[in-house]
Amino acid sequence: MSGKDIGLEPLVDTTISVITNDGRNIVGVLRGFDQTTNLILDECHERVYSTKVGVEMLALGLYVIRGDNVAVVGELEDESDSQIDFNAIRAPPLKPITH
Amino acid sequence: SIGFAYLVKMLFYSYFKTLVGLQVTVELKNDLAITGLLHSVDQYLNIKLENTHVVDEVRYPHMKSVNNCFIRGSVVRYVQLPADGVDIDILHDATRREARGT
């Protein structure tokens, strides 16, 4: 049995949506990862959710996200995502992870 | 070879492997709950789910266009299992073996 049983291998070079421990949502292209779930995210942006206005997108560029801070890595469906009207979405920000 | 720290968790890793293919709901430590088919689990109890949807999609639209996800084991609070997916006898046997150190 190896430590890399699952791996994020199939997601490399695809667009992913990361939920971080502080409740942020970062979307970008996964370029690399390791066993502690450190991530290299290319062309990424943060999606800021609010109850008052639509989703704000903040351009970030090339990021390394430390594995300690990673909660969820989701495979983003581009067709589905391009159909969303982000201006219409109202939602409170995600809560931070508390151990 | 596996470090001693992992021996204790082997039971849950082995047990989750028997649940692959079943519908589970993972509740995270930030209260987010995600339902999906258990695709795989690893020694850190990281979980991969398929055909996912968030339990309260109105409150949490943050994963609207995500159908498959990887959940880091360290952020899991609960894994809700189907009642009929649990073989209590197997679990008891494995627990007894684990406690005996075999």
PDB file of C-alpha atoms in Angstrom:
ATOM      1  CA  MET A   1       0.000   0.000   0.000  1.00  0.00           C
ATOM      2  CA  SER A   2       1.443   3.341  -1.025  1.00  0.00           C
ATOM      3  CA  GLY A   3       0.876   6.751   0.436  1.00  0.00           C
ATOM      4  CA  LYS A   4      -0.186   8.157  -2.909  1.00  0.00           C
ATOM      5  CA  ASP A   5      -3.192   5.876  -3.270  1.00  0.00           C
ATOM      6  CA  ILE A   6      -5.560   8.576  -4.381  1.00  0.00           C
ATOM      7  CA  GLY A   7      -3.420  11.413  -5.587  1.00  0.00           C
ATOM      8  CA  LEU A   8      -4.575  14.455  -7.448  1.00  0.00           C
ATOM      9  CA  GLU A   9      -2.808  13.135 -10.539  1.00  0.00           C
ATOM     10  CA  PRO A  10      -5.946  13.007 -12.740  1.00  0.00           C
ATOM     11  CA  LEU A  11      -6.617  16.677 -11.970  1.00  0.00           C
ATOM     12  CA  VAL A  12      -3.264  18.019 -13.137  1.00  0.00           C
ATOM     13  CA  ASP A  13      -3.681  20.570 -15.938  1.00  0.00           C
ATOM     14  CA  THR A  14      -7.414  20.800 -15.266  1.00  0.00           C
ATOM     15  CA  THR A  15      -9.330  23.650 -13.661  1.00  0.00           C
ATOM     16  CA  ILE A  16      -9.996  23.070 -10.005  1.00  0.00           C
ATOM     17  CA  SER A  17     -11.889  24.863  -7.274  1.00  0.00           C
ATOM     18  CA  VAL A  18     -10.116  24.895  -3.915  1.00  0.00           C
ATOM     19  CA  ILE A  19     -11.734  25.607  -0.598  1.00  0.00           C
ATOM     20  CA  THR A  20      -9.135  26.742   1.899  1.00  0.00           C
ATOM     21  CA  ASN A  21      -9.196  26.449   5.688  1.00  0.00           C
ATOM     22  CA  ASP A  22      -9.902  30.156   6.080  1.00  0.00           C
ATOM     23  CA  GLY A  23     -13.041  29.782   3.966  1.00  0.00           C
ATOM     24  CA  ARG A  24     -11.779  31.162   0.665  1.00  0.00           C
ATOM     25  CA  ASN A  25     -12.595  29.750  -2.747  1.00  0.00           C
ATOM     26  CA  ILE A  26      -9.703  29.791  -5.214  1.00  0.00           C
ATOM     27  CA  VAL A  27     -10.163  28.618  -8.799  1.00  0.00           C
ATOM     28  CA  GLY A  28      -7.244  27.838 -11.094  1.00  0.00           C
ATOM     29  CA  VAL A  29      -5.362  25.246 -13.134  1.00  0.00           C
ATOM     30  CA  LEU A  30      -3.608  22.593 -11.068  1.00  0.00           C
ATOM     31  CA  ARG A  31      -0.006  22.238 -12.155  1.00  0.00           C
ATOM     32  CA  GLY A  32       1.437  20.215  -9.308  1.00  0.00           C
ATOM     33  CA  PHE A  33       0.841  18.738  -5.888  1.00  0.00           C
ATOM     34  CA  ASP A  34       2.529  16.573  -3.281  1.00  0.00           C
ATOM     35  CA  GLN A  35       1.597  14.151  -0.495  1.00  0.00           C
ATOM     36  CA  THR A  36       0.864  16.905   2.001  1.00  0.00           C
ATOM     37  CA  THR A  37      -1.575  18.415  -0.546  1.00  0.00           C
ATOM     38  CA  ASN A  38       0.583  21.455  -1.275  1.00  0.00           C
ATOM     39  CA  LEU A  39      -0.799  22.764  -4.575  1.00  0.00           C
ATOM     40  CA  ILE A  40       0.553  24.757  -7.487  1.00  0.00           C
ATOM     41  CA  LEU A  41      -2.307  26.709  -9.047  1.00  0.00           C
ATOM     42  CA  ASP A  42      -1.854  28.547 -12.309  1.00  0.00           C
ATOM     43  CA  GLU A  43      -3.966  31.455 -13.629  1.00  0.00           C
ATOM     44  CA  CYS A  44      -5.978  31.447 -10.463  1.00  0.00           C
ATOM     45  CA  HIS A  45      -8.539  33.813  -9.043  1.00  0.00           C
ATOM     46  CA  GLU A  46     -10.394  34.089  -5.797  1.00  0.00           C
ATOM     47  CA  ARG A  47     -14.184  34.047  -5.807  1.00  0.00           C
ATOM     48  CA  VAL A  48     -15.533  36.261  -3.051  1.00  0.00           C
ATOM     49  CA  TYR A  49     -19.109  35.516  -2.059  1.00  0.00           C
ATOM     50  CA  SER A  50     -21.315  38.086  -0.378  1.00  0.00           C
ATOM     51  CA  THR A  51     -24.872  38.407   0.821  1.00  0.00           C
ATOM     52  CA  LYS A  52     -25.065  41.957  -0.529  1.00  0.00           C
ATOM     53  CA  VAL A  53     -23.551  41.827  -4.025  1.00  0.00           C
ATOM     54  CA  GLY A  54     -22.694  39.219  -6.658  1.00  0.00           C
ATOM     55  CA  VAL A  55     -19.542  37.129  -6.701  1.00  0.00           C
ATOM     56  CA  GLU A  56     -16.344  39.161  -7.008  1.00  0.00           C
ATOM     57  CA  MET A  57     -13.396  37.637  -8.866  1.00  0.00           C
ATOM     58  CA  LEU A  58      -9.883  38.679  -7.825  1.00  0.00           C
ATOM     59  CA  ALA A  59      -7.072  37.763 -10.221  1.00  0.00           C
ATOM     60  CA  LEU A  60      -4.108  36.132  -8.459  1.00  0.00           C
ATOM     61  CA  GLY A  61      -1.761  34.572 -11.021  1.00  0.00           C
ATOM     62  CA  LEU A  62       0.512  31.645 -10.121  1.00  0.00           C
ATOM     63  CA  TYR A  63       0.081  30.486  -6.550  1.00  0.00           C
ATOM     64  CA  VAL A  64       1.395  27.842  -4.187  1.00  0.00           C
ATOM     65  CA  ILE A  65      -1.197  26.852  -1.593  1.00  0.00           C
ATOM     66  CA  ARG A  66       0.252  25.077   1.407  1.00  0.00           C
ATOM     67  CA  GLY A  67      -1.378  21.715   2.086  1.00  0.00           C
ATOM     68  CA  ASP A  68      -2.098  22.604   5.732  1.00  0.00           C
ATOM     69  CA  ASN A  69      -4.545  25.180   4.443  1.00  0.00           C
ATOM     70  CA  VAL A  70      -6.346  23.004   1.859  1.00  0.00           C
ATOM     71  CA  ALA A  71      -9.808  21.667   2.742  1.00  0.00           C
ATOM     72  CA  VAL A  72     -11.416  20.640  -0.560  1.00  0.00           C
ATOM     73  CA  VAL A  73     -10.125  20.258  -4.110  1.00  0.00           C
ATOM     74  CA  GLY A  74     -13.005  20.091  -6.569  1.00  0.00           C
ATOM     75  CA  GLU A  75     -12.888  19.306 -10.260  1.00  0.00           C
ATOM     76  CA  LEU A  76     -14.514  22.283 -11.984  1.00  0.00           C
ATOM     77  CA  GLU A  77     -16.880  21.526 -14.862  1.00  0.00           C
ATOM     78  CA  ASP A  78     -16.168  24.343 -17.347  1.00  0.00           C
ATOM     79  CA  GLU A  79     -19.461  24.046 -19.268  1.00  0.00           C
ATOM     80  CA  SER A  80     -21.446  24.177 -16.062  1.00  0.00           C
ATOM     81  CA  ASP A  81     -19.369  27.012 -14.670  1.00  0.00           C
ATOM     82  CA  SER A  82     -19.714  29.220 -17.768  1.00  0.00           C
ATOM     83  CA  GLN A  83     -23.507  29.057 -17.446  1.00  0.00           C
ATOM     84  CA  ILE A  84     -23.591  30.471 -13.945  1.00  0.00           C
ATOM     85  CA  ASP A  85     -24.714  34.060 -13.488  1.00  0.00           C
ATOM     86  CA  PHE A  86     -22.308  35.063 -10.742  1.00  0.00           C
ATOM     87  CA  ASN A  87     -23.888  38.509 -10.426  1.00  0.00           C
ATOM     88  CA  ALA A  88     -27.071  36.888  -9.200  1.00  0.00           C
ATOM     89  CA  ILE A  89     -25.492  34.753  -6.483  1.00  0.00           C
ATOM     90  CA  ARG A  90     -25.864  35.868  -2.883  1.00  0.00           C
ATOM     91  CA  ALA A  91     -24.295  33.764  -0.172  1.00  0.00           C
ATOM     92  CA  PRO A  92     -22.461  34.273   3.076  1.00  0.00           C
ATOM     93  CA  PRO A  93     -18.743  33.461   2.978  1.00  0.00           C
ATOM     94  CA  LEU A  94     -17.714  29.948   3.990  1.00  0.00           C
ATOM     95  CA  LYS A  95     -16.800  29.545   7.603  1.00  0.00           C
ATOM     96  CA  PRO A  96     -13.190  28.801   8.511  1.00  0.00           C
ATOM     97  CA  ILE A  97     -12.137  25.297   9.500  1.00  0.00           C
ATOM     98  CA  THR A  98     -12.042  24.966  13.274  1.00  0.00           C
ATOM     99  CA  HIS A  99     -10.419  21.822  14.718  1.00  0.00           C
TER     100      HIS A  99
ATOM    101  CA  SER B   1       6.725  -0.008   5.491  1.00  0.00           C
ATOM    102  CA  ILE B   2       4.281   1.955   7.579  1.00  0.00           C
ATOM    103  CA  GLY B   3       5.158   4.065  10.596  1.00  0.00           C
ATOM    104  CA  PHE B   4       3.711   3.106  13.969  1.00  0.00           C
ATOM    105  CA  ALA B   5       1.469   6.183  13.980  1.00  0.00           C
ATOM    106  CA  TYR B   6      -0.440   4.791  11.027  1.00  0.00           C
ATOM    107  CA  LEU B   7      -1.073   1.346  12.497  1.00  0.00           C
ATOM    108  CA  VAL B   8      -3.902   2.629  14.673  1.00  0.00           C
ATOM    109  CA  LYS B   9      -5.602   4.276  11.713  1.00  0.00           C
ATOM    110  CA  MET B  10      -5.226   1.213   9.480  1.00  0.00           C
ATOM    111  CA  LEU B  11      -8.570  -0.053  10.738  1.00  0.00           C
ATOM    112  CA  PHE B  12     -10.475   2.959   9.456  1.00  0.00           C
ATOM    113  CA  TYR B  13      -8.552   3.048   6.207  1.00  0.00           C
ATOM    114  CA  SER B  14      -9.354  -0.642   5.608  1.00  0.00           C
ATOM    115  CA  TYR B  15     -12.942  -0.111   6.678  1.00  0.00           C
ATOM    116  CA  PHE B  16     -13.515   2.843   4.344  1.00  0.00           C
ATOM    117  CA  LYS B  17     -12.109   0.792   1.481  1.00  0.00           C
ATOM    118  CA  THR B  18     -15.027  -1.613   1.964  1.00  0.00           C
ATOM    119  CA  LEU B  19     -17.442   1.300   1.517  1.00  0.00           C
ATOM    120  CA  VAL B  20     -16.177   2.367  -1.918  1.00  0.00           C
ATOM    121  CA  GLY B  21     -19.120   2.804  -4.266  1.00  0.00           C
ATOM    122  CA  LEU B  22     -21.613   3.690  -1.541  1.00  0.00           C
ATOM    123  CA  GLN B  23     -23.313   7.037  -1.053  1.00  0.00           C
ATOM    124  CA  VAL B  24     -21.866   8.947   1.898  1.00  0.00           C
ATOM    125  CA  THR B  25     -22.172  12.440   3.287  1.00  0.00           C
ATOM    126  CA  VAL B  26     -19.009  14.107   4.519  1.00  0.00           C
ATOM    127  CA  GLU B  27     -19.445  16.932   7.008  1.00  0.00           C
ATOM    128  CA  LEU B  28     -16.453  19.224   7.243  1.00  0.00           C
ATOM    129  CA  LYS B  29     -15.164  21.176  10.206  1.00  0.00           C
ATOM    130  CA  ASN B  30     -16.556  24.370   8.692  1.00  0.00           C
ATOM    131  CA  ASP B  31     -20.080  22.857   8.697  1.00  0.00           C
ATOM    132  CA  LEU B  32     -20.126  22.324   4.925  1.00  0.00           C
ATOM    133  CA  ALA B  33     -21.657  18.926   4.077  1.00  0.00           C
ATOM    134  CA  ILE B  34     -21.009  17.174   0.767  1.00  0.00           C
ATOM    135  CA  THR B  35     -22.857  14.095  -0.479  1.00  0.00           C
ATOM    136  CA  GLY B  36     -21.459  11.753  -3.089  1.00  0.00           C
ATOM    137  CA  LEU B  37     -20.354   8.267  -4.032  1.00  0.00           C
ATOM    138  CA  LEU B  38     -17.222   7.184  -2.228  1.00  0.00           C
ATOM    139  CA  HIS B  39     -14.626   6.821  -4.976  1.00  0.00           C
ATOM    140  CA  SER B  40     -11.511   6.223  -2.912  1.00  0.00           C
ATOM    141  CA  VAL B  41      -9.767   6.783   0.379  1.00  0.00           C
ATOM    142  CA  ASP B  42      -6.084   6.849   1.312  1.00  0.00           C
ATOM    143  CA  GLN B  43      -3.981   6.243   4.413  1.00  0.00           C
ATOM    144  CA  TYR B  44      -4.529   9.840   5.586  1.00  0.00           C
ATOM    145  CA  LEU B  45      -8.270   9.214   5.261  1.00  0.00           C
ATOM    146  CA  ASN B  46      -8.379  11.792   2.493  1.00  0.00           C
ATOM    147  CA  ILE B  47     -11.636  11.111   0.658  1.00  0.00           C
ATOM    148  CA  LYS B  48     -12.501  11.347  -3.015  1.00  0.00           C
ATOM    149  CA  LEU B  49     -16.199  11.643  -3.846  1.00  0.00           C
ATOM    150  CA  GLU B  50     -17.957  11.458  -7.213  1.00  0.00           C
ATOM    151  CA  ASN B  51     -21.334  12.796  -8.354  1.00  0.00           C
ATOM    152  CA  THR B  52     -21.128  15.262  -5.528  1.00  0.00           C
ATOM    153  CA  HIS B  53     -23.588  17.848  -4.438  1.00  0.00           C
ATOM    154  CA  VAL B  54     -23.589  20.094  -1.431  1.00  0.00           C
ATOM    155  CA  VAL B  55     -26.272  19.289   1.129  1.00  0.00           C
ATOM    156  CA  ASP B  56     -27.537  22.879   1.491  1.00  0.00           C
ATOM    157  CA  GLU B  57     -27.007  24.146  -2.062  1.00  0.00           C
ATOM    158  CA  VAL B  58     -28.786  27.435  -1.470  1.00  0.00           C
ATOM    159  CA  ARG B  59     -26.604  28.435   1.451  1.00  0.00           C
ATOM    160  CA  TYR B  60     -23.460  26.997  -0.167  1.00  0.00           C
ATOM    161  CA  PRO B  61     -23.435  27.750  -3.913  1.00  0.00           C
ATOM    162  CA  HIS B  62     -19.626  27.758  -3.721  1.00  0.00           C
ATOM    163  CA  MET B  63     -19.358  24.310  -5.344  1.00  0.00           C
ATOM    164  CA  LYS B  64     -22.060  24.625  -7.992  1.00  0.00           C
ATOM    165  CA  SER B  65     -19.949  23.428 -10.896  1.00  0.00           C
ATOM    166  CA  VAL B  66     -18.067  20.742  -9.009  1.00  0.00           C
ATOM    167  CA  ASN B  67     -19.104  17.101  -9.491  1.00  0.00           C
ATOM    168  CA  ASN B  68     -16.040  15.323  -8.160  1.00  0.00           C
ATOM    169  CA  CYS B  69     -13.937  16.377  -5.243  1.00  0.00           C
ATOM    170  CA  PHE B  70     -11.032  15.493  -3.025  1.00  0.00           C
ATOM    171  CA  ILE B  71     -11.536  16.182   0.673  1.00  0.00           C
ATOM    172  CA  ARG B  72      -8.516  16.431   2.933  1.00  0.00           C
ATOM    173  CA  GLY B  73      -8.803  14.005   5.835  1.00  0.00           C
ATOM    174  CA  SER B  74      -7.759  16.638   8.361  1.00  0.00           C
ATOM    175  CA  VAL B  75     -10.882  18.730   7.752  1.00  0.00           C
ATOM    176  CA  VAL B  76     -13.449  15.961   8.083  1.00  0.00           C
ATOM    177  CA  ARG B  77     -15.755  16.124  11.108  1.00  0.00           C
ATOM    178  CA  TYR B  78     -18.148  13.290  10.224  1.00  0.00           C
ATOM    179  CA  VAL B  79     -18.637  10.724   7.493  1.00  0.00           C
ATOM    180  CA  GLN B  80     -22.320   9.720   7.408  1.00  0.00           C
ATOM    181  CA  LEU B  81     -22.738   6.157   6.137  1.00  0.00           C
ATOM    182  CA  PRO B  82     -25.805   4.333   4.835  1.00  0.00           C
ATOM    183  CA  ALA B  83     -27.305   2.305   7.698  1.00  0.00           C
ATOM    184  CA  ASP B  84     -27.389  -0.852   5.629  1.00  0.00           C
ATOM    185  CA  GLY B  85     -23.862  -0.310   4.396  1.00  0.00           C
ATOM    186  CA  VAL B  86     -22.415  -1.164   7.777  1.00  0.00           C
ATOM    187  CA  ASP B  87     -21.568  -4.765   8.635  1.00  0.00           C
ATOM    188  CA  ILE B  88     -21.381  -4.505  12.424  1.00  0.00           C
ATOM    189  CA  ASP B  89     -19.877  -7.985  12.868  1.00  0.00           C
ATOM    190  CA  ILE B  90     -16.950  -7.296  10.561  1.00  0.00           C
ATOM    191  CA  LEU B  91     -16.362  -4.006  12.336  1.00  0.00           C
ATOM    192  CA  HIS B  92     -16.416  -5.678  15.761  1.00  0.00           C
ATOM    193  CA  ASP B  93     -13.982  -8.379  14.660  1.00  0.00           C
ATOM    194  CA  ALA B  94     -11.585  -5.847  13.169  1.00  0.00           C
ATOM    195  CA  THR B  95     -11.775  -3.692  16.303  1.00  0.00           C
ATOM    196  CA  ARG B  96     -11.040  -6.672  18.539  1.00  0.00           C
ATOM    197  CA  ARG B  97      -8.064  -7.627  16.379  1.00  0.00           C
ATOM    198  CA  GLU B  98      -6.821  -4.065  16.434  1.00  0.00           C
ATOM    199  CA  ALA B  99      -7.135  -3.891  20.225  1.00  0.00           C
ATOM    200  CA  ARG B 100      -5.233  -7.186  20.594  1.00  0.00           C
ATOM    201  CA  GLY B 101      -2.488  -5.847  18.391  1.00  0.00           C
ATOM    202  CA  THR B 102      -2.686  -8.563  15.732  1.00  0.00           C
TER     203      THR B 102
END
